Each structure stands twice: as structure tokens, then as C-alpha cells.
XYZ file of C-alpha atoms in Angstrom:
604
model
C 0.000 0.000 0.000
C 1.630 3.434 -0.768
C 1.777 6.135 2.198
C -1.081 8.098 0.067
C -3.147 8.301 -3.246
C -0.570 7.601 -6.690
C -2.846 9.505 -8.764
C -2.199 13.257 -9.764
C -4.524 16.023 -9.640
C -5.041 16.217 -13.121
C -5.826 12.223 -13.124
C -9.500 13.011 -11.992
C -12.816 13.870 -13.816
C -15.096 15.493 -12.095
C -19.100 14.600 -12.019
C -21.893 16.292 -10.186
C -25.794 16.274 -9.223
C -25.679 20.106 -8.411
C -25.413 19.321 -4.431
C -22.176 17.513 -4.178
C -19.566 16.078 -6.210
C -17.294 13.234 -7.260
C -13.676 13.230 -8.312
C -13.137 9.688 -10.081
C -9.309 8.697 -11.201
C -7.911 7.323 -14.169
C -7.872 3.825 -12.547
C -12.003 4.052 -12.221
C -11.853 4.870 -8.402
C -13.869 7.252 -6.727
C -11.430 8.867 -4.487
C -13.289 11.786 -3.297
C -17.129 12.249 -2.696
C -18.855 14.226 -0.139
C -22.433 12.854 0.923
C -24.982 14.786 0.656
C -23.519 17.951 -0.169
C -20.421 19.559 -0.862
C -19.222 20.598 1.864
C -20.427 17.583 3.794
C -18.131 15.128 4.987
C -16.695 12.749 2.674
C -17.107 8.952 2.317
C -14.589 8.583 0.050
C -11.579 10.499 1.069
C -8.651 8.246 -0.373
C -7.577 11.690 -2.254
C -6.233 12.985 0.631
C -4.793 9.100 2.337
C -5.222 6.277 0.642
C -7.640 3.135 0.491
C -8.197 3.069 3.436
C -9.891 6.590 3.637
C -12.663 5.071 1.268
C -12.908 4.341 -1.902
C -14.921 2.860 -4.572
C -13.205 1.193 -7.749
C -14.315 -0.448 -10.689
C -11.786 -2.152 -13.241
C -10.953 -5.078 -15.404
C -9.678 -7.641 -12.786
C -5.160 -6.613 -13.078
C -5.991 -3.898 -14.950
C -4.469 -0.302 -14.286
C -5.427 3.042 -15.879
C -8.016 3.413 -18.034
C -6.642 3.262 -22.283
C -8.960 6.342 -22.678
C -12.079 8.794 -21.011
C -14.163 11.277 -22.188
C -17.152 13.368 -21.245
C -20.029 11.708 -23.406
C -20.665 14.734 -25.682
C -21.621 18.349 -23.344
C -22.395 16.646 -20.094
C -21.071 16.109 -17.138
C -21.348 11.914 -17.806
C -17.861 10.266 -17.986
C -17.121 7.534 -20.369
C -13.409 5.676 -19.418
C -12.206 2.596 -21.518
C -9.952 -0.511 -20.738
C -8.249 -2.040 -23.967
C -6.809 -5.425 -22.326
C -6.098 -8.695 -23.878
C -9.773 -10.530 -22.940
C -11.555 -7.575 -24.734
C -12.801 -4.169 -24.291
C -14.689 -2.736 -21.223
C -16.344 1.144 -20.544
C -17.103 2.368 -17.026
C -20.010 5.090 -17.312
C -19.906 7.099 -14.585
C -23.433 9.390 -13.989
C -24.959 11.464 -10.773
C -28.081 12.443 -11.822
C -29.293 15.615 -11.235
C -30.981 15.522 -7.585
C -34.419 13.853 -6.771
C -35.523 12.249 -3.322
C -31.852 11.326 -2.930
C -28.242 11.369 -4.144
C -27.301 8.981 -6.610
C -23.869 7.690 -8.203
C -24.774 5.477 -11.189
C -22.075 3.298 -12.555
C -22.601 0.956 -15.729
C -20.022 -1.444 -17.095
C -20.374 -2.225 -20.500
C -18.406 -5.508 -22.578
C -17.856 -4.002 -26.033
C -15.561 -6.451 -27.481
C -14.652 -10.359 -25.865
C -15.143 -11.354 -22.579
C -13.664 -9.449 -19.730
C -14.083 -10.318 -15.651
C -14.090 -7.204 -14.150
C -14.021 -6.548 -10.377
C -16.010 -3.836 -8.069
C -14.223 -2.629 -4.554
C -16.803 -0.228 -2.361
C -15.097 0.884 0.900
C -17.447 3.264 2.297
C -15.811 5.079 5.356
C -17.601 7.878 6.789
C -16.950 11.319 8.217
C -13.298 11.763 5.985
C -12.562 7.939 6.633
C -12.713 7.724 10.358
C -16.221 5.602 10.723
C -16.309 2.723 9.530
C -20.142 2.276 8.874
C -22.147 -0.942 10.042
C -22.781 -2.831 6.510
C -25.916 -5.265 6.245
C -26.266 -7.851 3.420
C -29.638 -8.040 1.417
C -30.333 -9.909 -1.758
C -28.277 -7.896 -4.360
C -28.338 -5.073 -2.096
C -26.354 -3.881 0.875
C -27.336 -0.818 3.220
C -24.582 0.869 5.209
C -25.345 3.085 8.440
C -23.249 5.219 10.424
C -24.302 8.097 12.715
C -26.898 10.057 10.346
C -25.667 8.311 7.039
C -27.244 5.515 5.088
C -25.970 4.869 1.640
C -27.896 1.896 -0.330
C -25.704 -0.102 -2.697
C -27.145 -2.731 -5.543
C -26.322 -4.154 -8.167
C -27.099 -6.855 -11.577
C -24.025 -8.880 -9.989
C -23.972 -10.846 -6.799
C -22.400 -8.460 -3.575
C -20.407 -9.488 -0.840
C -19.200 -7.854 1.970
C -15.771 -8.856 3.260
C -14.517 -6.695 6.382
C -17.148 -3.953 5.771
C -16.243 -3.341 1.806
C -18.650 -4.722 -0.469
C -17.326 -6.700 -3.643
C -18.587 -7.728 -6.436
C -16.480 -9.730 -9.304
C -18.363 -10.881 -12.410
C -17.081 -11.333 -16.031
C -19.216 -9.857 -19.176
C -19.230 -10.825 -22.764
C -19.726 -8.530 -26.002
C -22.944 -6.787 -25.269
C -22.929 -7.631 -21.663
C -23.511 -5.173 -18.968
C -23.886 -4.614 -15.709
C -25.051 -1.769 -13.216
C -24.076 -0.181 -10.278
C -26.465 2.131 -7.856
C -24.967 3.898 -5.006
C -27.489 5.987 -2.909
C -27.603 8.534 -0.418
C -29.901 8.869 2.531
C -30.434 9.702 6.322
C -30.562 7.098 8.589
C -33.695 7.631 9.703
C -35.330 7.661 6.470
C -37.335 4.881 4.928
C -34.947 2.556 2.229
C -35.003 5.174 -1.247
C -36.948 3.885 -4.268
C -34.731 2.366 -6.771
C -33.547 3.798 -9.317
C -33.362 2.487 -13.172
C -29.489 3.728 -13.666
C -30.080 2.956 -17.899
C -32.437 5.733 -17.665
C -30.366 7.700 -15.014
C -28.204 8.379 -16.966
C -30.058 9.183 -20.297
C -31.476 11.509 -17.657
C -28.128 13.126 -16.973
C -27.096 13.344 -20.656
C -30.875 15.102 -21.471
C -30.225 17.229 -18.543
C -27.195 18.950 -20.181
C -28.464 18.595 -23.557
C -31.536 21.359 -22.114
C -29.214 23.374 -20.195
C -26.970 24.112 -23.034
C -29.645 25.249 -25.228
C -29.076 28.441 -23.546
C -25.950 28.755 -24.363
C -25.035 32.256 -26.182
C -21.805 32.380 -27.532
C -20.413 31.946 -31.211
C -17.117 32.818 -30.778
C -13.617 30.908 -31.116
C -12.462 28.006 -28.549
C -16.452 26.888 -28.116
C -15.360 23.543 -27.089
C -13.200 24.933 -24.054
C -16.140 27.342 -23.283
C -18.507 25.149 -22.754
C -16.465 22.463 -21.140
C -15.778 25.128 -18.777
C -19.164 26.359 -18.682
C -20.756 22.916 -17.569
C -17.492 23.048 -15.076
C -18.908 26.082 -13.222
C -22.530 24.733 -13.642
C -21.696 21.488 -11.761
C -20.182 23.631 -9.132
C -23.600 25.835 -8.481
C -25.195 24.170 -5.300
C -28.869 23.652 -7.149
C -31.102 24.312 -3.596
C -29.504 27.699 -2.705
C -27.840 29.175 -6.186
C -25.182 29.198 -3.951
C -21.489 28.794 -5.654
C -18.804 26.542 -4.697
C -14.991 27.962 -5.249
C -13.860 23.873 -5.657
C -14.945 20.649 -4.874
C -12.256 19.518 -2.584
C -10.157 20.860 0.101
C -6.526 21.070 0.765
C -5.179 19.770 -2.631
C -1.782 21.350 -1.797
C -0.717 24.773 -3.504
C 2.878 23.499 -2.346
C 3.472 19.724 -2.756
C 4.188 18.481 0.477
C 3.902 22.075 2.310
C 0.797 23.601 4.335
C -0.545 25.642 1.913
C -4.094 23.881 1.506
C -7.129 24.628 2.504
C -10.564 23.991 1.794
C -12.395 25.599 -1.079
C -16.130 24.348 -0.492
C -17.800 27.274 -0.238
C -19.105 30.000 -1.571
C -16.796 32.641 -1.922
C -18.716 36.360 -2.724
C -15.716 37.523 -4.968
C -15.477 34.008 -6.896
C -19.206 33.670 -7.393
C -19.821 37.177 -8.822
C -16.912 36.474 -11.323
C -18.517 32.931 -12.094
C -22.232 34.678 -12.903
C -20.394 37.441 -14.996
C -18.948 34.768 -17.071
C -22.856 32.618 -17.007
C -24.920 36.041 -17.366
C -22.310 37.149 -20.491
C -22.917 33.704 -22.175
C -26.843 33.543 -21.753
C -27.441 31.908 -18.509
C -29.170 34.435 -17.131
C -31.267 31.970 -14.438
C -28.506 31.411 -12.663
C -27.078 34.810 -11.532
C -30.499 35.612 -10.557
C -30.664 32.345 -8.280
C -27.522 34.023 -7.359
C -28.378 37.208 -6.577
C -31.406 35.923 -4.145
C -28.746 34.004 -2.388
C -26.821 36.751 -1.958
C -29.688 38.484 -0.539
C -30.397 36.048 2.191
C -27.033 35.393 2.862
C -25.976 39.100 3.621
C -28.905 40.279 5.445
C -28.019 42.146 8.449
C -25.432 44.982 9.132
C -22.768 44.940 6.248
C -20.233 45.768 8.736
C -20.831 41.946 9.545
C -19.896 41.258 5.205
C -18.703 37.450 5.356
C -16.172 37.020 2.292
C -17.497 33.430 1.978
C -20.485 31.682 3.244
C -21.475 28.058 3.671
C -23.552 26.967 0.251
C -26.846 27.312 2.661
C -25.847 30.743 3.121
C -24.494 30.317 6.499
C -21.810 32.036 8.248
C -19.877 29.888 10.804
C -16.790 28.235 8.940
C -14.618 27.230 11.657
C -11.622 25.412 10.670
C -9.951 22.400 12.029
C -7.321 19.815 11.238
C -8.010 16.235 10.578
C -4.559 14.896 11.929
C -5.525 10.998 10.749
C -5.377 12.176 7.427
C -1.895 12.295 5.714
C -2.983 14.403 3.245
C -2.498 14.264 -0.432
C 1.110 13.460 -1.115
C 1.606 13.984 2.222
C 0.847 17.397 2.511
C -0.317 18.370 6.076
C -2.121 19.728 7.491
C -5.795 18.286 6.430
C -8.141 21.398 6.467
C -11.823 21.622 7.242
C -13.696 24.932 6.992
C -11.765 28.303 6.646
C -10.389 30.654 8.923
C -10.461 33.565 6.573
C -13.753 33.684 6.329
C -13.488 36.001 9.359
C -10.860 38.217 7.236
C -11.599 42.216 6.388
C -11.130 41.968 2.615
C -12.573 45.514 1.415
C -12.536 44.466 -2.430
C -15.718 41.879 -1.948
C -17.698 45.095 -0.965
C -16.938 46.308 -4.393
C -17.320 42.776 -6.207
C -20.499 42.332 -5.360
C -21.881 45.924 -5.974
C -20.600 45.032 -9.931
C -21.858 41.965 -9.816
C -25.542 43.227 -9.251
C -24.529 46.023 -11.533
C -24.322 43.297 -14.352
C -27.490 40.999 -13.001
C -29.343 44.760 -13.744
C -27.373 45.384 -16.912
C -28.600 42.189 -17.840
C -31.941 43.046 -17.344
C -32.907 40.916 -14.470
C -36.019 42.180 -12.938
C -35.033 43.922 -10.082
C -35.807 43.807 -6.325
C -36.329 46.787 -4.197
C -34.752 44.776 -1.184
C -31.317 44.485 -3.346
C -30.814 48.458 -3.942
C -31.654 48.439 -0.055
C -28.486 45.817 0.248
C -26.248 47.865 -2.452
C -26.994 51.350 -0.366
C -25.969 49.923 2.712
C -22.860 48.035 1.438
C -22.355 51.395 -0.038
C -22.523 53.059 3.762
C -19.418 50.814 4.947
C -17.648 51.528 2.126
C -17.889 55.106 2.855
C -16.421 54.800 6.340
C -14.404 51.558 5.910
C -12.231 51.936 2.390
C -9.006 53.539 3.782
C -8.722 50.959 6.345
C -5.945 48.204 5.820
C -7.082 44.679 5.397
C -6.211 40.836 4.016
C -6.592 41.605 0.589
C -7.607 39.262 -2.487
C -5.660 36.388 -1.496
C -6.266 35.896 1.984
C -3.174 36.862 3.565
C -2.240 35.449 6.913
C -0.016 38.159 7.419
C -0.350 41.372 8.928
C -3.534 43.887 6.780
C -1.903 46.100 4.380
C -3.154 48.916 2.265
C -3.697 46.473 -0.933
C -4.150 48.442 -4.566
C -6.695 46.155 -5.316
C -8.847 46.530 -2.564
C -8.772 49.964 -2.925
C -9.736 50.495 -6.912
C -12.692 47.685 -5.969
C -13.811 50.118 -3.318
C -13.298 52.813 -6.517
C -15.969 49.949 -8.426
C -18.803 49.347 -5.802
C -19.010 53.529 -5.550
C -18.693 54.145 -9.222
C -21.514 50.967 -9.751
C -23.883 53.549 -7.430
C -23.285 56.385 -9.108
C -24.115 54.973 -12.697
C -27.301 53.124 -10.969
C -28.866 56.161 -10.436
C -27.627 57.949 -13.811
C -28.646 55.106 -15.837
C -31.288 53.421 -13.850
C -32.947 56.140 -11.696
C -32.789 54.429 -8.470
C -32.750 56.930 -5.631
C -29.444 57.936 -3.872
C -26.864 60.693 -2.697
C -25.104 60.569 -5.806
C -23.229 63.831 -5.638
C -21.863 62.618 -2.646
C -20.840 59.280 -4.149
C -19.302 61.155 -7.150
C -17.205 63.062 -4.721
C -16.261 59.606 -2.518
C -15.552 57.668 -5.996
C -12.587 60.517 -6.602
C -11.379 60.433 -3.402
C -10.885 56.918 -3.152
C -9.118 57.447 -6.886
C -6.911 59.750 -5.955
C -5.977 58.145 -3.033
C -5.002 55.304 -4.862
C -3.119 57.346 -7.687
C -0.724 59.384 -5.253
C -0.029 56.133 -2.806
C -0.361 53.342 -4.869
C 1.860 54.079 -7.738
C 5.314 53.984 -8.256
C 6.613 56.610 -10.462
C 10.159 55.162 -9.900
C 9.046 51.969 -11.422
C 6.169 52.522 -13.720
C 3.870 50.333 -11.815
C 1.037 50.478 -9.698
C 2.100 48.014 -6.585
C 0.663 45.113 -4.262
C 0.094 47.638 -1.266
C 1.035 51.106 -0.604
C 4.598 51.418 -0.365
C 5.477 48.101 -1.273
C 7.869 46.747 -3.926
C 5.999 43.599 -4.969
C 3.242 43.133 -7.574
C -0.423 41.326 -7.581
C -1.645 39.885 -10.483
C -4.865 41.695 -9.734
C -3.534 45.075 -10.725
C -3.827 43.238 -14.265
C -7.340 44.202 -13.847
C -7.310 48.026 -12.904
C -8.502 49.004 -16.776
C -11.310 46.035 -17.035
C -13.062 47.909 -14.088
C -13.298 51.358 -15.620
C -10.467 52.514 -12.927
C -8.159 53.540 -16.326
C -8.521 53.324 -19.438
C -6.592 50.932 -21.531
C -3.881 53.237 -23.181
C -2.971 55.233 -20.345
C 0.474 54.611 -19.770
C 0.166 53.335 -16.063
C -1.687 50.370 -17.357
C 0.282 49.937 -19.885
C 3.761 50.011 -17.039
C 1.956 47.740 -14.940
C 1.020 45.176 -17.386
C 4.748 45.001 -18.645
C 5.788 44.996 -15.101
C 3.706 42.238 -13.513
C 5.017 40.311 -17.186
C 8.107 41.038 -16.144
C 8.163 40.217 -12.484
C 5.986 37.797 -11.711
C 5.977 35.069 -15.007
C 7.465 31.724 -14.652
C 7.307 30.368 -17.939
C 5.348 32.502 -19.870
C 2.841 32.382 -17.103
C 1.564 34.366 -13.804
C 2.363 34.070 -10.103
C -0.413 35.892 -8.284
C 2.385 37.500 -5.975
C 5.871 36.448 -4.467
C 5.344 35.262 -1.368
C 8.889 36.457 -0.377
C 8.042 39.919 -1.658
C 7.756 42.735 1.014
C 9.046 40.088 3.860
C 6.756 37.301 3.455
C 3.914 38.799 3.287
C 1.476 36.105 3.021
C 2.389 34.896 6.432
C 3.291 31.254 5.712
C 6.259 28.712 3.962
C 6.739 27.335 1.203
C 6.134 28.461 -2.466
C 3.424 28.259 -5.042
C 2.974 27.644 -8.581
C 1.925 29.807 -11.384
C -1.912 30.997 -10.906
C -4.126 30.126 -13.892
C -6.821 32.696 -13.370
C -3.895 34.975 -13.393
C -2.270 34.153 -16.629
C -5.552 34.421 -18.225
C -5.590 38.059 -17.033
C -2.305 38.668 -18.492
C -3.919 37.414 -21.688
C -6.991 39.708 -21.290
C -4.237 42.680 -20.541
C -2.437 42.094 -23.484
C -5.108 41.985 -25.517
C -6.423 45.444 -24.234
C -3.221 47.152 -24.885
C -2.903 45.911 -28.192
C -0.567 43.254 -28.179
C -3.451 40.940 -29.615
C -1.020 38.126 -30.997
C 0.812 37.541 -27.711
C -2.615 37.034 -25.870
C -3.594 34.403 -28.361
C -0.507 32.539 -28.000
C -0.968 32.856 -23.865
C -4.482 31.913 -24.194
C -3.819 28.829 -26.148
C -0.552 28.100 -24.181
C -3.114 28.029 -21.396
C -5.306 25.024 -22.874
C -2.214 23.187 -22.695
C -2.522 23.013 -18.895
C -6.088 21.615 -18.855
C -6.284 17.573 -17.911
C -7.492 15.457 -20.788
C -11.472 16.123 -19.308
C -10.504 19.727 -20.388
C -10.605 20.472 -16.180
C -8.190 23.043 -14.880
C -7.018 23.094 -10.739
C -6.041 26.388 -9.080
C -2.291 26.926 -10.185
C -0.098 24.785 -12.221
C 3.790 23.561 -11.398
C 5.789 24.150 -14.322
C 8.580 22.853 -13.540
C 6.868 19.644 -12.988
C 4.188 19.819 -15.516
C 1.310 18.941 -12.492
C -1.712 20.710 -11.094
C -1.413 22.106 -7.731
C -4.413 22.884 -5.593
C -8.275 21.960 -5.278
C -10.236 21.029 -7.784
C -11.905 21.792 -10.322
C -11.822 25.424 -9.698
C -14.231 28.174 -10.418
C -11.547 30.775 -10.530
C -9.492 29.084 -13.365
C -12.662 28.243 -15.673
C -14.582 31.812 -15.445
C -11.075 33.224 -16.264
C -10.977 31.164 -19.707
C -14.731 31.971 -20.355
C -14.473 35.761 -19.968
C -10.821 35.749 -22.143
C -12.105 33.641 -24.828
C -14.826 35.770 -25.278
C -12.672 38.980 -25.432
C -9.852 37.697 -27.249
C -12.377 36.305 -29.619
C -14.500 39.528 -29.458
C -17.174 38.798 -27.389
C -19.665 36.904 -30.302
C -22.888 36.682 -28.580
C -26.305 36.382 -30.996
C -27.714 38.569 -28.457
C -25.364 41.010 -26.884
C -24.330 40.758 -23.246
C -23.052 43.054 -20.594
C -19.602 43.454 -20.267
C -19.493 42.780 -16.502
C -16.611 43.978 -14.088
C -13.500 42.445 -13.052
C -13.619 39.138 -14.261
């Protein structure tokens, strides 16, 4: 047995029933599922041990990896394939969309000779510390532990054999043979079964009817709307709510203690995922959004959470799970997130643009949301020249970050044109005069004229990659020669490869707070490619843009960041941040083709 999973981050597919999520290897094992939700526990946690953690596999008996996958057509339903020397065998793997219950569906289908084939379940609760009670029934098995129940059947025979249920069977050309795993509580009466042929035609109509909504015309359509039906398997179906990634700490730093977890809904990440839905047609879900956003914020909006749990809750407190060795043995083992009790002023400003573009994109509106805006508006009048943890979540001491600042610039300038364009009542002269100050706070402190840049904080001599995105917020325009300095200078300084760090950790004295290193940031180098573009250098952005596809798995998935001196993914997976950030460059490399015409949006 090795110390932890073999399998790299960019081995997994990714399939989801828009509450939770699986991540299933090249080798046909889940390794990572979280029952019922996302951000539930997981029953299959071998991603971040090993077996042992649960797992469920499904394989020609001796074989290894898969000879090839695929997504059947624009869904979310993954096809893999075993050439071996008996014959051919597929694994579909399905979770339909949610009814009474959570489902994974797995068919094996004989295409060619005859093939035995063997099926491992090792269902182990809670992140693989409860092992559950398992009871055999006639080609069923229920396990129980605490609240959980899952329901397993199956066309072969099942055994159990020290609490993992088996199943080994051999199919001949034409053969198959079906799999049903099932999610309930406890308490609850046994689920109704489930026909998994028709499951997953199900799944496959399901994304057939989704897509019809789909507005864009433009180049790279197949990496849109792989990325597209990414971010749409990531939206938490009961709420609207969005989840950042469906894992938590896949390491930023192989080995290091740079991971954390990423299953919930982060208000910065989820107003750049609808501005990339809204701007190619799916206009449903930034209003589900925007009511979740509603609920979730109510109160005073001193009390602004920069993520919430997918229910809209608040209280994310994070522990370690020391039995866990973590993936590749990178420790600690995160549950829930710390800085979710972090000051970061630039969410204030993210959403206000974000429900800029849900009105810009003629959602009807709600009086209770300009009520919301006004009085995110009010903190941001009192709070914007305070120091705080900036975009990336700094464990360090609160600086005066540049991008905080010019998204504080956004949400007032949002107000202003809300009641020019829109007519909604407000003190706009005094938001006119608040939206300069903040700007020329930000031009006399957070620019070097030494350099030609504007910097990571005031007074600092790093760079953020999120200065990349002064001009796409109206802050400058795109010829004005400090844009034009930065852009070089964040090229520059912070590439590896051709590609963008988000920051130097070691700039400025550490001033993340922690060890270790990361790799290049793919959101990042997509706004490199979006700068270029705007400052005319159109050719180089194509060649980033398309050097960028080359870091996508074979599923067309991207992580957070990317080693390149290794050529691996680093971080959770798959993440929100990387797809919106090829959605909204495609279509402004590519010029935006819509057949209807969409709103621009803000800083995505």
C-alpha cells in the first residue's frame, strides 16, 4: 500500500448532481465524494490518504489506468475505456441531477470479448474515520453510520468482506452490468430504486436542455462550454449558492501547508462565475444568485462574510483532521476556513458590480437588493481607507492592498451609474465626490513613479496579479500609460514560464504569512492574456491563451495553479476561478460573439 493516493490532480474527472460532487481517477476509483452535499463530509476520502480513507473502484480484474475517457458529448457523464487482452470494457460514470436522494450510477459495459471485471466499495464515513455498520440483502447492501445511510445494488452478486462490499463478475460482447450507489439519512425509509439505464439518459438530457441556452459563437467553443458545464456542476442547485472547488486542501505546495478547503461560496469568486454565465446567456442562474446573496448578507454589512457556507451560512470554523496524511503527504488536512473572518474591502466592491451586471442584464429587479447595495455602499464610505487581508487571503499582517482599494473605486462608481442610468434613488453627488477620493488616493499612494507600476500595497515593492485588472473595471482606461507600465511589469516580475504568479510570497518580507512556495496561478495568466489583448498586443494574448489550454487535464478540467517545472496541477479542484477566467478571455480575445449582446461585466 503506498503512504497516500498515486494519482495526480489532473488524473481526476469530475461529475456532479448540483449538491455535491465526485472526483473519479484514471484507474475508475472514486477517491473523493462528499455525501450529501459539498461541503459535507466525505465517504470517500482516499484523495487525501489512501484506500483506506474510502474508496470505490471499478476495473478489469489486473488492470491499471483506463486506455482512454471522455465526457459523453456536453455533459457532465464520464465515459473511461480498458483495452486489455480478454476484450474491451467502458465504465459510465453518472450522478443524476438531484431527486428524493443522491445517486452515483455506474454501468459497465463488454464491447468487445469477454472481460471479468471486479467492483471494490469501501465506504468510510466522516473523511474515513467511521467505519459504517454494513448489512447484506439480496443484491443489495445498506450501510449506516451516525446520520448516514448509503444503499448499494447491483445486476451482480455483492459481498461484503470486512465492511467493503465486492462484487467480481465477467461480461461478454454486449454484456452489462449496473451499479447504484445511494444517499440517505438514517432515519429515512430505504429510497426507491432507481433504473441507472435511464439515469443516466437523464443526466445526458439534462445537459443537452441546459446548453440550449448557451449564447456564444465565438472561437475556442469547445473549451467554453467544457468550462461552462465546469462552473454549472459547481452551483449548489437548492440555494444558487457557488462553490470555489470541490475539494479541500489539494496542496498549492506539494508536500507544504498551503491547503485549505475551497467548499464554499466565496462572494468575490461567485460574482466572477455569474459574470462569465450572465455574459454567455445563462441568465437563471445569476439571478438564483443574486437571491442568495440576498439572504445570505442580510443584516449589518459591517458583519460582510467574504465566503459563506452553500446554505448561506456564516460559521466556517476550521480544524485539522490529523488521521489524514494528506495528499502526497501534505499536512495539514483542512476543514472549513479561517479567513472567512478576514476584512477583505474588495468583496464590498465585487459584489456591488456583480448586481450592476445581473441589472445590466436586465434581471427584474428587487427593491430589497438596492436596499443591500446602499448599505454596502454606507461601509464603504467609512471603511475603504482601512488596511485589510486583501484578495488572497493573507495570513499576514492587513496592508493597504491596490486592489482593494480600486474595488472600493468599483462598488461607488456601480452607485453612481445606478442612479444615472437606472434612476434608483441615492446621494449621488456625494458618491461622485467619494468615488474621486478613493481614486486619488489610490493614484498618489499606490503608484510607483520610480518603477512605472502600480504596486501590491502602498509602499510596497511587490506586484499582484490583480492590478492586471485596474482598466477592465473602468479605474483607467486601456492606453494610459500606467496600465500599460503595470502590465509590462507584472510580465516582467511575476511570469514563470510565460505564465503568472499571483504575488511572491517572499516579496515585502513574506507577506502572506506562511512557507513554502506556489505555482503559477491560472486565473492569473488568463488576465495577463486579457491585458495584453487590451493594450494591443493581440497576438501575444492568443498565444498565452492557447498556451493556457495546454494546462487543462485530458477532461478539459483546470485546478487552481499549475507547477511548471513539474508539468502537475497544484491545488483543489476543479476550480471556479481558473474556468470563469478562460470563459471571460475567450470571449474577449475572440471579441465577445454573442447572438444577443451581453453586458460586459466587471473584473472578471
Amino acid at each position: 500500500m503506498s503512504p497516500t493516493t498515486s494519482a495526480q490532480i489532473e488524473d481526476y474527472g469530475f461529475i456532479s448532481d448540483l449538491h455535491t460532487g465526485a472526483l473519479i481517477g484514471r484507474d475508475g476509483s472514486v477517491d473523493w465524494l462528499c455525501l450529501p452535499d459539498f461541503d459535507s463530509p466525505a465517504c470517500f476520502a482516499a484523495l487525501l490518504d489512501d484506500e483506506s480513507a474510502g474508496r470505490w473502484r471499478i476495473a478489469p480484474v489486473g488492470a491499471g489506468d483506463a486506455t482512454s475517457r471522455r465526457y459523453v458529448g456536453d455533459t457532465l457523464v464520464l465515459e473511461s475505456t480498458w483495452e486489455t487482452a480478454d476484450g474491451t470494457v467502458r465504465v459510465t460514470d453518472a450522478m443524476p441531477p438531484r431527486g428524493d436522494a443522491a445517486d452515483l450510477v455506474r454501468i459497465v459495459h463488454c464491447d468487445r470479448g469477454r472481460v471479468r471485471v471486479r467492483s471494490e466499495c469501501r465506504l468510510r464515513f466522516d473523511y474515513g474515520d467511521v467505519v459504517p455498520w454494513v448489512i447484506e440483502r439480496h443484491r443489495s447492501v445498506r450501510a449506516v453510520a451516525g446520520p448516514d445511510a448509503v444503499h448499494f445494488t447491483s445486476d451482480a452478486p455483492l459481498q461484503v468482506r470486512d465492511n467493503d462490499v465486492i462484487a467480481e463478475f465477467e461480461l461478454a460482447a454486449g454484456d452489462t452490468c449496473a451499479f447504484v450507489l445511494t444517499h440517505t439519512a438514517s432515519q429515512s425509509r430505504d429510497p426507491r430504486s432507481v433504473d441507472p439505464h435511464r439515469a443516466v439518459r437523464d443526466t445526458e438530457d439534462y445537459w443537452a436542455r441546459w446548453l440550449e441556452r448557451l449564447d456564444y459563437e465565438g472561437p475556442w467553443r469547445d473549451a467554453v462550454v467544457r468550462s461552462l458545464i465546469t462552473l454549472k456542476g459547481l452551483i449548489y442547485a437548492p440555494t444558487g449558492g457557488i462553490t470555489a472547488a470541490a475539494t479541500t486542501s489539494l496542496p498549492e505546495d506539494l508536500g507544504g501547508v498551503r491547503n485549505w478547503d475551497y467548499r464554499f461560496c466565496w462572494l468575490r469568486d461567485a460574482a466572477f462565475t455569474l459574470q462569465a454565465l450572465v455574459a454567455t446567456g445563462f441568465v437563471d442562474e445569476a439571478r438564483a444568485w443574486r437571491d442568495w446573496l440576498l439572504r445570505a448578507v442580510a443584516g449589518d454589512p459591517a458583519e460582510l462574510r467574504i465566503m459563506y457556507r452553500l446554505d448561506g451560512g456564516r460559521r466556517l470554523p476550521e480544524y485539522e483532521l490529523e488521521r489524514l496524511r494528506g495528499y502526497e503527504g501534505s499536512r495539514p488536512v483542512r476543514v472549513g476556513n479561517a479567513a472567512s473572518q478576514q476584512l477583505q474591502l474588495d468583496v464590498w466592491g465585487e459584489v456591488l458590480d456583480c448586481l450592476h451586471v445581473a441589472r445590466e442584464a436586465g434581471i427584474p429587479p428587487e427593491e430589497e437588493a438596492w436596499h443591500v447595495e446602499v448599505a454596502l455602499l454606507d461601509f464603504l464610505e467609512g471603511g475603504w481607507d482601512q488596511p485589510d487581508n486583501g484578495l488572497w487571503e493573507v495570513r499576514g499582517e492587513r496592508r493597504h492592498f491596490v486592489h482593494s482599494k480600486v474595488m472600493a473605486w468599483a462598488g461607488v462608481d456601480r452607485a453612481v451609474r445606478a442612479v444615472e442610468k437606472h434612476g434608483l434613488p441615492g446621494e449621488v453627488e456625494r458618491w461622485r465626490d467619494l468615488r474621486e477620493r478613493i481614486k486619488d488616493d489610490v493614484l498618489t499612494r499606490g503608484f510607483d513613479t520610480e518603477r512605472g507600476t502600480f504596486t501590491q500595497f502602498y509602499g510596497s515593492q511587490g506586484l499582484d496579479a490583480a492590478l492586471l485588472l485596474i482598466p477592465r473595471v473602468g479605474f483607467l482606461p486601456w492606453d494610459d500609460p500606467r496600465v500599460v507600465g503595470t502590465v509590462e511589469a507584472v510580465q516582467r516580475e511575476l511570469s514563470e514560464d510565460g505564465f503568472v504568479l499571483r504575488y511572491r510570497p517572499d516579496a515585502d518580507g513574506d507577506v502572506d504569512g506562511l512557507p513554502g512556495k506556489e505555482g503559477i496561478f491560472v486565473a492569473c495568466s488568463f488576465w495577463l492574456a486579457d491585458a495584453l489583448h487590451g493594450t494591443g498586443r493581440a497576438e501575444e494574448a492568443t498565444d498565452l491563451f492557447e498556451r493556457l489550454l495546454g494546462l487543462r487535464n485530458d477532461l478539459g478540467l483546470y485546478s487552481e495553479q499549475y507547477d511548471t517545472t513539474l508539468g502537475r496541477q497544484l491545488g483543489n479542484t476543479p476550480q471556479a476561478f481558473s474556468h470563469f477566467g478562460l470563459v471571460n478571455a475567450a470571449r474577449r480575445l475572440g471579441g465577445a460573439h454573442t447572438r444577443t449582446g451581453r453586458p460586459e461585466g466587471g473584473s472578471s
